């Protein structure tokens, strides 16, 4: 067993959770679980302008759906409460006060316009803008309501990132930055550092976009006399074509929409883990327990990971096929079409065992099963668009279907008997399976495709099957 670690997931409540967010949570959860440590949820809500109502509940629901349980945090409580960042302002201000006393922070009351002037000055001199080159000469004594800026000490850094490897930066990337805003809230850049120390976080896992800020954070850790936690910055999730970071417009959808579409949480976990990680073998399917066992931060790739929804669909189909019919029945609850109301659980289980093989997500259930519960209107276009039937003579099709009806009328509708009779019909009518079976399938299901014909007919039963054949015969 590794040393117990404490990790946190620290999202800002700024909208719905998408794959990027939950992957960060998963990796942090895995690292905590495999070491016998703790995983906690902290909500970073100090940017009040960006806050979106309902996001906190949405974050909790998403983690719950995936089974990423928390030892501490918002909604759970724990020894280092509160876990809502905005309620920790006293702590942030205590540390800010220390920085002021040590002359490592100063009030910055310049307006945006004044700051624009100095930014333009840097641009005119063709220098990158550094706030520390433009410190106000006589800043006022800091009072609440004034922005407070960290006074940096330019330093070169070398550090190890568990994913990105060894990183070296020069003093030129260290700068003064705002730690408390005019509205009295601390910035993320400041608050997360204090909270991580207070909450005894040993490992920080977060998106790659934060790497460039690490030199500033290291400078602040030094000023505060804090030993930084281990850091792991996770690769971006890219659009399917690999060109850019996945954005909401490229299909980065609300993670709970996948739940609504009938993706299984175990498939989603498997898929999320594969976004930037593999175990070094060809294995693609992992259970949750296997992930806990095998996940390693230093096997997380540094380059971006492509988001491929087709792969998620495939994985989901795989995990669906692993379920027993009883389990699938439980998961399918809420996904049945309206017409299934009143059908027995036995009947529905039979249907599930017929479609399990090709079900990719549970929201497909209505379109795949509606015909099991209701007669659908005769749709001649199914014949016209069928490659075996489109060129056939209608009179011939009618005769064929009448012959089939007569044969099926004698069947006891067991799968075995139906199979024998359907095969016998092929010889009797000198017809190819494509033609005969398509015709019977369309007559009985009003669908271009369905599970194996004998199985389907057996589940539909004799009365329904013959009635539907009659309906088509009357329409031809
Ligand atoms: N609140 C930050 C965000 O949502 C989290 C970064 C971190 O985990 O430190 O992007």
mmCIF file of N, CA and C and ligand atoms in Angstrom, residues 8-14 24 42-45 50 85 188 192 196 204-207 209-210 217, ligand 1:
data_model
loop_
_atom_site.group_PDB
_atom_site.id
_atom_site.type_symbol
_atom_site.label_atom_id
_atom_site.label_comp_id
_atom_site.label_asym_id
_atom_site.label_seq_id
_atom_site.Cartn_x
_atom_site.Cartn_y
_atom_site.Cartn_z
ATOM 1 N N UNK A 8 -8.179 16.418 -3.413
ATOM 2 C CA UNK A 8 -9.453 17.139 -3.435
ATOM 3 C C UNK A 8 -9.860 17.380 -4.872
ATOM 4 N N UNK A 9 -11.172 17.493 -5.042
ATOM 5 C CA UNK A 9 -11.709 17.981 -6.303
ATOM 6 C C UNK A 9 -12.263 19.350 -5.958
ATOM 7 N N UNK A 10 -11.823 20.367 -6.690
ATOM 8 C CA UNK A 10 -12.128 21.745 -6.278
ATOM 9 C C UNK A 10 -12.756 22.559 -7.404
ATOM 10 N N UNK A 11 -13.885 22.125 -7.896
ATOM 11 C CA UNK A 11 -14.487 22.852 -9.019
ATOM 12 C C UNK A 11 -15.079 24.193 -8.602
ATOM 13 N N UNK A 12 -15.189 25.069 -9.568
ATOM 14 C CA UNK A 12 -15.915 26.319 -9.364
ATOM 15 C C UNK A 12 -17.334 26.088 -9.860
ATOM 16 N N UNK A 13 -18.325 26.609 -9.157
ATOM 17 C CA UNK A 13 -19.717 26.336 -9.532
ATOM 18 C C UNK A 13 -20.179 27.232 -10.665
ATOM 19 N N UNK A 14 -19.592 27.057 -11.830
ATOM 20 C CA UNK A 14 -19.842 27.997 -12.924
ATOM 21 C C UNK A 14 -20.641 27.384 -14.067
ATOM 22 N N UNK A 24 -10.948 14.875 -13.961
ATOM 23 C CA UNK A 24 -10.071 15.359 -12.886
ATOM 24 C C UNK A 24 -10.500 14.745 -11.550
ATOM 25 N N UNK A 42 -14.194 20.305 -2.458
ATOM 26 C CA UNK A 42 -14.214 21.711 -2.048
ATOM 27 C C UNK A 42 -14.824 22.502 -3.189
ATOM 28 N N UNK A 43 -15.709 23.427 -2.860
ATOM 29 C CA UNK A 43 -16.317 24.238 -3.912
ATOM 30 C C UNK A 43 -15.660 25.617 -3.879
ATOM 31 N N UNK A 44 -15.113 26.013 -5.013
ATOM 32 C CA UNK A 44 -14.376 27.277 -5.089
ATOM 33 C C UNK A 44 -15.278 28.355 -5.689
ATOM 34 N N UNK A 45 -15.967 29.031 -4.804
ATOM 35 C CA UNK A 45 -17.033 29.941 -5.241
ATOM 36 C C UNK A 45 -16.714 31.384 -4.896
ATOM 37 N N UNK A 50 -19.197 34.803 -11.791
ATOM 38 C CA UNK A 50 -19.291 33.654 -12.706
ATOM 39 C C UNK A 50 -20.153 32.514 -12.162
ATOM 40 N N UNK A 85 -15.490 27.537 -0.271
ATOM 41 C CA UNK A 85 -14.390 28.492 -0.184
ATOM 42 C C UNK A 85 -14.823 29.872 0.312
ATOM 43 N N UNK A 188 -8.901 32.834 -6.691
ATOM 44 C CA UNK A 188 -8.546 31.405 -6.686
ATOM 45 C C UNK A 188 -7.056 31.236 -6.420
ATOM 46 N N UNK A 192 -6.865 28.933 -2.961
ATOM 47 C CA UNK A 192 -6.674 27.477 -3.042
ATOM 48 C C UNK A 192 -5.434 27.051 -2.261
ATOM 49 N N UNK A 196 -5.777 24.401 0.658
ATOM 50 C CA UNK A 196 -5.071 23.118 0.542
ATOM 51 C C UNK A 196 -4.240 22.842 1.792
ATOM 52 N N UNK A 204 -2.294 17.646 -5.381
ATOM 53 C CA UNK A 204 -3.222 18.468 -6.161
ATOM 54 C C UNK A 204 -3.314 17.882 -7.563
ATOM 55 N N UNK A 205 -4.531 17.623 -8.007
ATOM 56 C CA UNK A 205 -4.712 17.211 -9.393
ATOM 57 C C UNK A 205 -5.640 18.199 -10.054
ATOM 58 N N UNK A 206 -5.214 18.747 -11.182
ATOM 59 C CA UNK A 206 -6.076 19.722 -11.867
ATOM 60 C C UNK A 206 -5.641 19.830 -13.322
ATOM 61 N N UNK A 207 -6.380 20.615 -14.072
ATOM 62 C CA UNK A 207 -6.136 20.721 -15.508
ATOM 63 C C UNK A 207 -4.814 21.390 -15.836
ATOM 64 N N UNK A 209 -4.136 23.697 -17.724
ATOM 65 C CA UNK A 209 -4.128 25.154 -17.896
ATOM 66 C C UNK A 209 -3.531 25.873 -16.688
ATOM 67 N N UNK A 210 -3.355 25.162 -15.573
ATOM 68 C CA UNK A 210 -2.802 25.815 -14.386
ATOM 69 C C UNK A 210 -1.273 25.723 -14.299
ATOM 70 N N UNK A 217 2.667 30.438 -7.924
ATOM 71 C CA UNK A 217 2.216 29.770 -6.697
ATOM 72 C C UNK A 217 3.418 29.399 -5.830
HETATM 73 N N1 LIG B 1 -11.497 25.996 -9.090
HETATM 74 C C1 LIG B 1 -10.582 25.568 -10.103
HETATM 75 C C2 LIG B 1 -11.366 25.261 -11.375
HETATM 76 O O1 LIG B 1 -12.522 24.937 -11.285
HETATM 77 C C3 LIG B 1 -9.903 24.304 -9.654
HETATM 78 C C4 LIG B 1 -8.465 24.261 -9.849
HETATM 79 C C5 LIG B 1 -7.836 23.349 -8.815
HETATM 80 O O2 LIG B 1 -8.246 22.182 -8.746
HETATM 81 O O3 LIG B 1 -6.972 23.794 -8.080
HETATM 82 O O4 LIG B 1 -10.847 25.304 -12.438
#
